[in-house]
Amino acid sequence: MYKCSVILAAGKGKRMKTKLPKVLHKVCGKELVNHVIDTLKNCDIKDINVVIGNGAEEVKRATENRNVYYSLQTEQLGTGHALICSKDFFKDKKGILTVFTGDAPLITEESVKKLMEFHVKGNYKATILTSLVEDATGYGRIIRSDSGEVEKIVEHKDCSEEELKVNEINSGMYCFDIEELVANLDKLNNNNCQGEYYLTDVIEILKNENHKVGAIDINADEIKGVNSRIQLAEAEEIMRNRINKKHMENGVTIIDPKTTYIGNEVEIGEDTIIYPGNVIEGKTIIKGDCILYPNSRIKDSIIEVGVTIQSSVILESCIGENTTVGPFAYVRPESQIGKNVRIGDFVEIKKSKIDDNTKVSHLTYIGDAEVGSGCNFGCGTVVVNYDGKHKNKTIIGDNSFIGCNVNLVSPVEVEDNTYIAAGSTITKKVPSGALAVARAKQVNKEGWMEKSGLKK
Ligand code: UD1
Ligand code: CA
């Protein structure tokens, strides 16, 4: 059976108090609307159409790599009006249409599939995803007949006193038979206390036509919408718990899941241990047997087996097996660190390749460089990669010993098996096997303290 979806995402999000379109706020590193799109993509749904309006261009840009269609709702006259605006997308199709909202990112694949199966099996013309909650404030209520059949949905603001007591709420997510929806959608009106075209009224219209309407309830967490920053944080917490649980089930130790922030797309191998305060983002892959001591940020990086990281920032880089990073290291984009390397405290690496077994233990900057294996950097080495106009490259061969406080003025090359004396400023190539000394000779002026009157 043909399956398609519409995601309503044209609303303003007044209560968020934001310049950004509401659906582009992020939960666990991903935009609200993209969570919904990605979930639907995993449910064998062929076409997805997003109704955009507020911040239409921005929403388009943020979703464009996901291969969805768009309809424009220029004026936000209600959820029913939003669906009417997308009629061109589905009006000539046969099959089922599911509707979701761009501000409810917690819906799971299982529930989407369950909704569609329930709808098809029960031969319904419309099926509502609902939830039983303690506090139904703000939600539309599911009104059932004495025999338990769904009659209609009444918006909170339109509820009678009796209806307000109902604790089965409308998630704003539905499954429709496309042909019946098309035949009845234009019957919506805006005779209600908000003066809006409510999509929810379609249910009563279908019932009046003697069509079968169903409802299936799911866990309340899944239908939570984000209307405010407080709800954004609540959604983040629920999503964070889900992600962390998944990793723990896969054999990752997370010492304190409450303070561990792992993005949706991160992969982590078995027996890796994660201490509190780590933020792991983007398309990061962390292999097994790593230890992430507290307080690192790792983004879009690959961390190989057995790496130890502590209180560091690693961006768009690769860290090889059994290497240690930090505390307080900064590995900037496009860096490739080999195996058994040591990147120590207050070391910054930028767009550089560092080969196996090299040690950069403290207070060093390496930028735009290629460093061989088995090298040792003394404390305070600086690769002087920028001359004020251009970034220049430095090449350092294998097994070089770079003394403390050395400047390597780029572009410059240091060949294999070399030794650079501490305090040198290197501006010329150092040939293999050489010792390079590039600093002023020491002069001792005997008796100078006495003569200058400084002696105590
Ligand atoms: C809606 C439902 C309510 C349900 C609740 C669940 C209606 C009338 N009410 O209420 O029964 O309990 O969701 O969260 O449908 N949107 C548009 N264009 C518009 C209006 C809204 O695209 O003209 C989009 C919004 O961007 C949002 C979604 O539709 O993503 C829901 O709209 P919202 O105003 O938040 O509806 P609720 O009042 O929450
Ligand atoms: Ca809402």
mmCIF file of C-alpha atoms in Angstrom, residues 43-410:
data_model
loop_
_atom_site.group_PDB
_atom_site.id
_atom_site.type_symbol
_atom_site.label_atom_id
_atom_site.label_comp_id
_atom_site.label_asym_id
_atom_site.label_seq_id
_atom_site.Cartn_x
_atom_site.Cartn_y
_atom_site.Cartn_z
ATOM 1 C CA CYS A 43 9.126 3.531 8.298
ATOM 2 C CA ASP A 44 8.860 2.647 4.640
ATOM 3 C CA ILE A 45 7.023 5.900 3.902
ATOM 4 C CA LYS A 46 7.553 6.794 0.280
ATOM 5 C CA ASP A 47 6.992 10.553 0.093
ATOM 6 C CA ILE A 48 7.215 13.184 2.795
ATOM 7 C CA ASN A 49 5.843 16.694 2.445
ATOM 8 C CA VAL A 50 6.674 19.482 4.882
ATOM 9 C CA VAL A 51 4.267 22.408 5.270
ATOM 10 C CA ILE A 52 6.396 25.512 5.754
ATOM 11 C CA GLY A 53 5.474 29.117 6.433
ATOM 12 C CA ASN A 54 7.283 30.952 9.192
ATOM 13 C CA GLY A 55 10.960 30.970 8.280
ATOM 14 C CA ALA A 56 10.119 28.910 5.186
ATOM 15 C CA GLU A 57 13.489 29.450 3.507
ATOM 16 C CA GLU A 58 15.426 28.549 6.616
ATOM 17 C CA VAL A 59 13.395 25.406 7.183
ATOM 18 C CA LYS A 60 13.912 24.429 3.562
ATOM 19 C CA ARG A 61 17.643 24.922 3.821
ATOM 20 C CA ALA A 62 17.896 22.906 7.039
ATOM 21 C CA THR A 63 16.002 19.971 5.539
ATOM 22 C CA GLU A 64 17.110 20.085 1.899
ATOM 23 C CA ASN A 65 19.490 17.122 2.033
ATOM 24 C CA ARG A 66 16.657 14.896 3.214
ATOM 25 C CA ASN A 67 14.796 14.688 -0.034
ATOM 26 C CA VAL A 68 11.342 15.909 1.010
ATOM 27 C CA TYR A 69 8.642 17.960 -0.716
ATOM 28 C CA TYR A 70 7.349 21.301 0.491
ATOM 29 C CA SER A 71 4.048 23.182 0.563
ATOM 30 C CA LEU A 72 3.795 26.796 1.558
ATOM 31 C CA GLN A 73 1.240 28.068 4.045
ATOM 32 C CA THR A 74 1.639 31.828 3.856
ATOM 33 C CA GLU A 75 -0.842 32.618 6.610
ATOM 34 C CA GLN A 76 -1.162 30.367 9.649
ATOM 35 C CA LEU A 77 -4.900 29.823 9.850
ATOM 36 C CA GLY A 78 -4.749 26.552 11.766
ATOM 37 C CA THR A 79 -3.665 22.929 11.466
ATOM 38 C CA GLY A 80 -6.571 22.064 9.155
ATOM 39 C CA HIS A 81 -5.685 24.953 6.882
ATOM 40 C CA ALA A 82 -2.067 23.774 6.887
ATOM 41 C CA LEU A 83 -3.115 20.362 5.614
ATOM 42 C CA ILE A 84 -5.359 21.970 2.996
ATOM 43 C CA CYS A 85 -2.310 23.908 1.784
ATOM 44 C CA SER A 86 -0.567 20.604 1.093
ATOM 45 C CA LYS A 87 -3.470 19.083 -0.838
ATOM 46 C CA ASP A 88 -1.623 19.188 -4.149
ATOM 47 C CA PHE A 89 0.876 16.772 -2.654
ATOM 48 C CA PHE A 90 -1.646 14.004 -1.939
ATOM 49 C CA LYS A 91 -4.920 14.752 -3.735
ATOM 50 C CA ASP A 92 -4.316 12.399 -6.685
ATOM 51 C CA LYS A 93 -2.890 9.565 -4.612
ATOM 52 C CA LYS A 94 -4.455 6.401 -3.265
ATOM 53 C CA GLY A 95 -3.343 4.808 -0.035
ATOM 54 C CA ILE A 96 -2.674 6.216 3.419
ATOM 55 C CA LEU A 97 -1.429 9.572 4.580
ATOM 56 C CA THR A 98 0.039 10.056 8.037
ATOM 57 C CA VAL A 99 0.210 13.528 9.562
ATOM 58 C CA PHE A 100 2.790 14.631 12.114
ATOM 59 C CA THR A 101 3.865 17.929 13.584
ATOM 60 C CA GLY A 102 7.337 19.341 13.185
ATOM 61 C CA ASP A 103 7.526 20.224 16.864
ATOM 62 C CA ALA A 104 7.081 16.715 18.302
ATOM 63 C CA PRO A 105 10.458 15.006 17.795
ATOM 64 C CA LEU A 106 10.059 12.107 20.208
ATOM 65 C CA ILE A 107 7.772 9.910 18.133
ATOM 66 C CA THR A 108 9.421 6.535 17.461
ATOM 67 C CA GLU A 109 9.517 4.275 14.420
ATOM 68 C CA GLU A 110 7.657 1.559 16.327
ATOM 69 C CA SER A 111 4.727 3.863 17.030
ATOM 70 C CA VAL A 112 4.545 5.187 13.478
ATOM 71 C CA LYS A 113 4.461 1.621 12.179
ATOM 72 C CA LYS A 114 1.919 0.626 14.817
ATOM 73 C CA LEU A 115 -0.322 3.522 13.809
ATOM 74 C CA MET A 116 -0.296 2.548 10.139
ATOM 75 C CA GLU A 117 -0.829 -1.164 10.850
ATOM 76 C CA PHE A 118 -3.680 -0.506 13.227
ATOM 77 C CA HIS A 119 -5.292 1.818 10.686
ATOM 78 C CA VAL A 120 -5.053 -0.640 7.804
ATOM 79 C CA LYS A 121 -6.067 -3.740 9.794
ATOM 80 C CA GLY A 122 -9.076 -2.009 11.332
ATOM 81 C CA ASN A 123 -10.218 -0.643 7.985
ATOM 82 C CA TYR A 124 -10.450 2.849 9.432
ATOM 83 C CA LYS A 125 -10.775 6.003 7.386
ATOM 84 C CA ALA A 126 -8.950 7.941 10.085
ATOM 85 C CA THR A 127 -6.889 6.833 13.072
ATOM 86 C CA ILE A 128 -5.688 9.141 15.823
ATOM 87 C CA LEU A 129 -2.575 8.562 17.903
ATOM 88 C CA THR A 130 -3.580 9.345 21.460
ATOM 89 C CA SER A 131 -2.172 9.144 24.935
ATOM 90 C CA LEU A 132 -3.498 8.860 28.453
ATOM 91 C CA VAL A 133 -2.046 11.583 30.645
ATOM 92 C CA GLU A 134 -2.504 12.955 34.120
ATOM 93 C CA ASP A 135 -2.448 16.564 33.069
ATOM 94 C CA ALA A 136 -4.184 17.163 29.752
ATOM 95 C CA THR A 137 -3.899 20.946 29.886
ATOM 96 C CA GLY A 138 -3.559 22.500 26.457
ATOM 97 C CA TYR A 139 -4.271 19.347 24.471
ATOM 98 C CA GLY A 140 -7.288 18.402 22.405
ATOM 99 C CA ARG A 141 -9.456 15.795 24.173
ATOM 100 C CA ILE A 142 -10.636 12.547 22.590
ATOM 101 C CA ILE A 143 -14.386 12.355 23.098
ATOM 102 C CA ARG A 144 -15.790 8.834 22.954
ATOM 103 C CA SER A 145 -19.386 7.606 22.889
ATOM 104 C CA ASP A 146 -20.847 5.448 25.666
ATOM 105 C CA SER A 147 -19.837 2.388 23.682
ATOM 106 C CA GLY A 148 -16.259 3.669 23.555
ATOM 107 C CA GLU A 149 -16.129 4.740 19.925
ATOM 108 C CA VAL A 150 -14.255 7.899 18.989
ATOM 109 C CA GLU A 151 -16.749 10.678 18.290
ATOM 110 C CA LYS A 152 -14.665 13.808 17.932
ATOM 111 C CA ILE A 153 -11.737 15.822 19.218
ATOM 112 C CA VAL A 154 -12.406 18.974 21.193
ATOM 113 C CA GLU A 155 -9.657 21.535 21.661
ATOM 114 C CA HIS A 156 -8.845 22.487 25.245
ATOM 115 C CA LYS A 157 -10.110 26.033 24.750
ATOM 116 C CA ASP A 158 -13.408 24.751 23.335
ATOM 117 C CA CYS A 159 -14.032 22.085 25.994
ATOM 118 C CA SER A 160 -17.057 21.974 28.269
ATOM 119 C CA GLU A 161 -16.467 21.278 31.938
ATOM 120 C CA GLU A 162 -17.211 17.587 31.398
ATOM 121 C CA GLU A 163 -14.885 17.385 28.396
ATOM 122 C CA LEU A 164 -12.047 19.013 30.325
ATOM 123 C CA LYS A 165 -12.034 15.974 32.630
ATOM 124 C CA VAL A 166 -11.135 13.609 29.784
ATOM 125 C CA ASN A 167 -7.529 12.485 30.087
ATOM 126 C CA GLU A 168 -7.141 10.868 26.688
ATOM 127 C CA ILE A 169 -5.442 13.473 24.521
ATOM 128 C CA ASN A 170 -4.846 14.029 20.840
ATOM 129 C CA SER A 171 -1.184 13.727 19.850
ATOM 130 C CA GLY A 172 -1.736 15.729 16.676
ATOM 131 C CA MET A 173 -0.586 12.674 14.734
ATOM 132 C CA TYR A 174 -2.980 10.772 12.501
ATOM 133 C CA CYS A 175 -3.363 8.286 9.719
ATOM 134 C CA PHE A 176 -5.936 8.941 6.980
ATOM 135 C CA ASP A 177 -7.348 7.169 4.004
ATOM 136 C CA ILE A 178 -6.279 9.646 1.325
ATOM 137 C CA GLU A 179 -9.441 9.538 -0.783
ATOM 138 C CA GLU A 180 -11.788 10.123 2.167
ATOM 139 C CA LEU A 181 -9.570 12.881 3.481
ATOM 140 C CA VAL A 182 -9.593 14.658 0.122
ATOM 141 C CA ALA A 183 -13.383 14.304 -0.083
ATOM 142 C CA ASN A 184 -13.925 15.906 3.336
ATOM 143 C CA LEU A 185 -11.062 18.283 4.028
ATOM 144 C CA ASP A 186 -12.745 21.292 2.434
ATOM 145 C CA LYS A 187 -15.684 20.977 4.819
ATOM 146 C CA LEU A 188 -13.593 22.414 7.647
ATOM 147 C CA ASN A 189 -14.646 25.790 9.023
ATOM 148 C CA ASN A 190 -13.256 28.143 11.626
ATOM 149 C CA ASN A 191 -16.277 28.434 13.888
ATOM 150 C CA ASN A 192 -14.434 27.958 17.163
ATOM 151 C CA CYS A 193 -13.049 30.089 19.908
ATOM 152 C CA GLN A 194 -9.648 30.497 18.237
ATOM 153 C CA GLY A 195 -11.114 31.258 14.798
ATOM 154 C CA GLU A 196 -8.817 28.626 13.270
ATOM 155 C CA TYR A 197 -9.346 25.790 10.817
ATOM 156 C CA TYR A 198 -8.798 22.827 13.110
ATOM 157 C CA LEU A 199 -7.567 19.612 11.528
ATOM 158 C CA THR A 200 -9.126 17.848 14.483
ATOM 159 C CA ASP A 201 -12.615 18.633 13.151
ATOM 160 C CA VAL A 202 -12.030 16.203 10.275
ATOM 161 C CA ILE A 203 -12.721 13.404 12.741
ATOM 162 C CA GLU A 204 -16.259 14.543 13.492
ATOM 163 C CA ILE A 205 -16.884 15.205 9.799
ATOM 164 C CA LEU A 206 -15.847 11.646 8.913
ATOM 165 C CA LYS A 207 -17.997 10.257 11.741
ATOM 166 C CA ASN A 208 -20.984 12.197 10.445
ATOM 167 C CA GLU A 209 -20.421 10.502 7.101
ATOM 168 C CA ASN A 210 -20.600 7.165 8.945
ATOM 169 C CA HIS A 211 -16.939 6.371 8.435
ATOM 170 C CA LYS A 212 -14.987 4.275 10.884
ATOM 171 C CA VAL A 213 -12.539 6.256 13.026
ATOM 172 C CA GLY A 214 -10.025 4.598 15.307
ATOM 173 C CA ALA A 215 -7.614 5.664 18.022
ATOM 174 C CA ILE A 216 -4.560 3.977 19.402
ATOM 175 C CA ASP A 217 -2.759 5.174 22.482
ATOM 176 C CA ILE A 218 0.986 5.256 23.044
ATOM 177 C CA ASN A 219 3.402 6.361 25.736
ATOM 178 C CA ALA A 220 2.905 10.035 26.581
ATOM 179 C CA ASP A 221 6.618 10.795 26.231
ATOM 180 C CA GLU A 222 6.473 10.136 22.509
ATOM 181 C CA ILE A 223 3.901 12.750 21.682
ATOM 182 C CA LYS A 224 5.342 15.593 23.739
ATOM 183 C CA GLY A 225 5.411 18.745 21.669
ATOM 184 C CA VAL A 226 7.932 21.516 22.054
ATOM 185 C CA ASN A 227 6.234 24.874 22.495
ATOM 186 C CA SER A 228 8.625 26.528 24.940
ATOM 187 C CA ARG A 229 12.253 26.391 26.023
ATOM 188 C CA ILE A 230 11.192 24.422 29.072
ATOM 189 C CA GLN A 231 9.581 21.765 26.895
ATOM 190 C CA LEU A 232 12.675 21.835 24.682
ATOM 191 C CA ALA A 233 14.778 20.864 27.689
ATOM 192 C CA GLU A 234 12.259 18.162 28.641
ATOM 193 C CA ALA A 235 12.412 16.696 25.142
ATOM 194 C CA GLU A 236 16.201 16.833 25.275
ATOM 195 C CA GLU A 237 16.199 14.869 28.522
ATOM 196 C CA ILE A 238 13.900 12.157 27.174
ATOM 197 C CA MET A 239 15.923 11.841 23.976
ATOM 198 C CA ARG A 240 19.205 11.876 25.897
ATOM 199 C CA ASN A 241 17.985 9.024 28.110
ATOM 200 C CA ARG A 242 16.989 6.983 25.087
ATOM 201 C CA ILE A 243 20.345 7.498 23.395
ATOM 202 C CA ASN A 244 22.350 6.747 26.522
ATOM 203 C CA LYS A 245 20.292 3.619 27.235
ATOM 204 C CA LYS A 246 20.928 2.365 23.716
ATOM 205 C CA HIS A 247 24.693 2.728 24.199
ATOM 206 C CA MET A 248 24.597 1.081 27.612
ATOM 207 C CA GLU A 249 22.656 -1.825 26.123
ATOM 208 C CA ASN A 250 25.401 -2.079 23.502
ATOM 209 C CA GLY A 251 28.068 -2.454 26.185
ATOM 210 C CA VAL A 252 29.212 1.096 26.838
ATOM 211 C CA THR A 253 29.697 2.184 30.452
ATOM 212 C CA ILE A 254 28.221 5.607 31.121
ATOM 213 C CA ILE A 255 29.041 6.556 34.665
ATOM 214 C CA ASP A 256 26.405 9.278 34.946
ATOM 215 C CA PRO A 257 23.884 9.301 32.083
ATOM 216 C CA LYS A 258 22.328 12.509 33.388
ATOM 217 C CA THR A 259 25.435 14.498 32.571
ATOM 218 C CA THR A 260 26.538 12.709 29.418
ATOM 219 C CA TYR A 261 25.433 14.301 26.144
ATOM 220 C CA ILE A 262 25.634 12.041 23.132
ATOM 221 C CA GLY A 263 24.253 13.064 19.745
ATOM 222 C CA ASN A 264 21.742 11.039 17.850
ATOM 223 C CA GLU A 265 24.146 9.730 15.215
ATOM 224 C CA VAL A 266 27.144 8.911 17.394
ATOM 225 C CA GLU A 267 28.458 5.330 17.396
ATOM 226 C CA ILE A 268 30.343 3.891 20.363
ATOM 227 C CA GLY A 269 32.084 0.520 20.679
ATOM 228 C CA GLU A 270 31.964 -2.034 23.473
ATOM 229 C CA ASP A 271 33.764 -1.517 26.764
ATOM 230 C CA THR A 272 34.311 2.165 26.257
ATOM 231 C CA ILE A 273 33.878 4.031 29.533
ATOM 232 C CA ILE A 274 32.440 7.529 29.614
ATOM 233 C CA TYR A 275 32.807 9.759 32.651
ATOM 234 C CA PRO A 276 30.479 12.695 33.390
ATOM 235 C CA GLY A 277 30.509 15.928 31.470
ATOM 236 C CA ASN A 278 31.322 14.579 28.032
ATOM 237 C CA VAL A 279 29.615 16.076 24.986
ATOM 238 C CA ILE A 280 29.881 13.884 21.899
ATOM 239 C CA GLU A 281 28.411 15.371 18.762
ATOM 240 C CA GLY A 282 27.750 14.934 15.061
ATOM 241 C CA LYS A 283 28.890 11.887 13.165
ATOM 242 C CA THR A 284 31.460 10.862 15.741
ATOM 243 C CA ILE A 285 32.552 7.237 15.942
ATOM 244 C CA ILE A 286 34.237 6.078 19.129
ATOM 245 C CA LYS A 287 35.568 2.543 18.930
ATOM 246 C CA GLY A 288 35.766 0.107 21.837
ATOM 247 C CA ASP A 289 37.976 0.123 24.935
ATOM 248 C CA CYS A 290 38.340 3.889 25.058
ATOM 249 C CA ILE A 291 38.224 5.897 28.264
ATOM 250 C CA LEU A 292 36.714 9.343 28.133
ATOM 251 C CA TYR A 293 37.589 10.980 31.423
ATOM 252 C CA PRO A 294 35.424 13.959 32.412
ATOM 253 C CA ASN A 295 34.621 17.033 30.385
ATOM 254 C CA SER A 296 35.545 16.628 26.756
ATOM 255 C CA ARG A 297 33.790 17.821 23.627
ATOM 256 C CA ILE A 298 34.208 15.575 20.598
ATOM 257 C CA LYS A 299 32.567 16.495 17.308
ATOM 258 C CA ASP A 300 32.516 14.720 13.927
ATOM 259 C CA SER A 301 35.607 12.683 14.790
ATOM 260 C CA ILE A 302 36.808 9.106 14.675
ATOM 261 C CA ILE A 303 38.377 7.794 17.839
ATOM 262 C CA GLU A 304 40.079 4.420 17.374
ATOM 263 C CA VAL A 305 40.291 1.531 19.867
ATOM 264 C CA GLY A 306 41.904 2.109 23.248
ATOM 265 C CA VAL A 307 42.179 5.891 23.165
ATOM 266 C CA THR A 308 42.158 7.882 26.400
ATOM 267 C CA ILE A 309 40.870 11.441 26.383
ATOM 268 C CA GLN A 310 40.575 13.888 29.212
ATOM 269 C CA SER A 311 39.115 17.418 29.360
ATOM 270 C CA SER A 312 39.848 18.177 25.722
ATOM 271 C CA VAL A 313 38.179 19.424 22.559
ATOM 272 C CA ILE A 314 38.456 17.340 19.400
ATOM 273 C CA LEU A 315 36.815 18.570 16.194
ATOM 274 C CA GLU A 316 36.562 16.842 12.787
ATOM 275 C CA SER A 317 39.686 14.773 13.377
ATOM 276 C CA CYS A 318 40.900 11.184 13.704
ATOM 277 C CA ILE A 319 42.687 9.828 16.744
ATOM 278 C CA GLY A 320 44.614 6.553 16.283
ATOM 279 C CA GLU A 321 44.691 3.450 18.484
ATOM 280 C CA ASN A 322 45.937 3.708 22.051
ATOM 281 C CA THR A 323 46.717 7.390 21.773
ATOM 282 C CA THR A 324 46.164 9.653 24.755
ATOM 283 C CA VAL A 325 44.808 13.173 24.520
ATOM 284 C CA GLY A 326 44.740 15.837 27.209
ATOM 285 C CA PRO A 327 44.084 17.076 29.735
ATOM 286 C CA PHE A 328 43.329 20.419 28.109
ATOM 287 C CA ALA A 329 44.295 19.644 24.525
ATOM 288 C CA TYR A 330 42.619 21.209 21.499
ATOM 289 C CA VAL A 331 42.609 19.146 18.325
ATOM 290 C CA ARG A 332 41.184 21.287 15.532
ATOM 291 C CA PRO A 333 39.600 20.175 12.253
ATOM 292 C CA GLU A 334 41.372 18.017 9.694
ATOM 293 C CA SER A 335 43.941 16.629 12.071
ATOM 294 C CA GLN A 336 45.057 13.032 11.877
ATOM 295 C CA ILE A 337 46.739 11.649 14.925
ATOM 296 C CA GLY A 338 48.388 8.221 14.645
ATOM 297 C CA LYS A 339 48.675 5.266 17.015
ATOM 298 C CA ASN A 340 50.308 5.437 20.439
ATOM 299 C CA VAL A 341 50.706 9.163 20.159
ATOM 300 C CA ARG A 342 50.735 11.428 23.163
ATOM 301 C CA ILE A 343 48.950 14.780 22.852
ATOM 302 C CA GLY A 344 49.452 16.274 26.275
ATOM 303 C CA ASP A 345 48.322 19.262 28.263
ATOM 304 C CA PHE A 346 47.852 22.652 26.606
ATOM 305 C CA VAL A 347 48.702 21.302 23.192
ATOM 306 C CA GLU A 348 46.891 22.639 20.135
ATOM 307 C CA ILE A 349 46.957 20.733 16.870
ATOM 308 C CA LYS A 350 45.453 22.305 13.752
ATOM 309 C CA LYS A 351 45.083 20.665 10.335
ATOM 310 C CA SER A 352 48.106 18.487 10.928
ATOM 311 C CA LYS A 353 49.141 14.883 10.586
ATOM 312 C CA ILE A 354 51.048 13.339 13.461
ATOM 313 C CA ASP A 355 52.401 9.848 12.903
ATOM 314 C CA ASP A 356 52.596 6.872 15.259
ATOM 315 C CA ASN A 357 54.504 6.962 18.549
ATOM 316 C CA THR A 358 55.199 10.684 18.463
ATOM 317 C CA LYS A 359 54.991 12.606 21.727
ATOM 318 C CA VAL A 360 53.773 16.166 21.995
ATOM 319 C CA SER A 361 53.551 16.322 25.734
ATOM 320 C CA HIS A 362 53.038 19.927 26.765
ATOM 321 C CA LEU A 363 52.439 23.550 25.820
ATOM 322 C CA THR A 364 52.887 23.176 22.086
ATOM 323 C CA TYR A 365 51.216 24.471 18.936
ATOM 324 C CA ILE A 366 51.378 22.467 15.718
ATOM 325 C CA GLY A 367 49.528 23.907 12.712
ATOM 326 C CA ASP A 368 49.541 22.950 9.014
ATOM 327 C CA ALA A 369 52.258 20.369 9.619
ATOM 328 C CA GLU A 370 53.123 16.818 8.728
ATOM 329 C CA VAL A 371 54.978 15.160 11.551
ATOM 330 C CA GLY A 372 56.616 11.727 11.211
ATOM 331 C CA SER A 373 56.669 8.865 13.676
ATOM 332 C CA GLY A 374 58.735 8.515 16.812
ATOM 333 C CA CYS A 375 59.321 12.240 17.256
ATOM 334 C CA ASN A 376 59.513 14.032 20.553
ATOM 335 C CA PHE A 377 58.434 17.623 21.016
ATOM 336 C CA GLY A 378 59.881 19.487 23.958
ATOM 337 C CA CYS A 379 57.767 21.764 26.051
ATOM 338 C CA GLY A 380 56.704 24.971 24.348
ATOM 339 C CA THR A 381 57.378 24.223 20.696
ATOM 340 C CA VAL A 382 55.608 26.509 18.245
ATOM 341 C CA VAL A 383 55.058 25.854 14.573
ATOM 342 C CA VAL A 384 54.987 29.364 13.156
ATOM 343 C CA ASN A 385 52.578 28.600 10.357
ATOM 344 C CA TYR A 386 51.198 32.057 9.641
ATOM 345 C CA ASP A 387 53.220 34.937 8.264
ATOM 346 C CA GLY A 388 50.396 37.437 8.444
ATOM 347 C CA LYS A 389 49.271 36.661 4.894
ATOM 348 C CA HIS A 390 49.564 32.960 4.231
ATOM 349 C CA LYS A 391 49.378 29.685 6.126
ATOM 350 C CA ASN A 392 52.544 27.731 5.354
ATOM 351 C CA LYS A 393 53.415 24.096 5.725
ATOM 352 C CA THR A 394 55.970 22.428 7.963
ATOM 353 C CA ILE A 395 57.301 18.936 7.393
ATOM 354 C CA ILE A 396 59.071 17.004 10.114
ATOM 355 C CA GLY A 397 60.557 13.560 9.386
ATOM 356 C CA ASP A 398 60.607 10.460 11.583
ATOM 357 C CA ASN A 399 62.512 10.250 14.863
ATOM 358 C CA SER A 400 63.223 13.933 15.235
ATOM 359 C CA PHE A 401 63.876 15.447 18.615
ATOM 360 C CA ILE A 402 62.537 18.989 18.843
ATOM 361 C CA GLY A 403 63.975 20.714 21.897
ATOM 362 C CA CYS A 404 62.007 22.885 24.283
ATOM 363 C CA ASN A 405 60.869 26.297 23.166
ATOM 364 C CA VAL A 406 61.728 25.810 19.503
ATOM 365 C CA ASN A 407 60.093 27.893 16.759
ATOM 366 C CA LEU A 408 59.687 26.229 13.383
ATOM 367 C CA VAL A 409 59.131 29.101 10.949
ATOM 368 C CA SER A 410 57.096 27.731 8.062
#
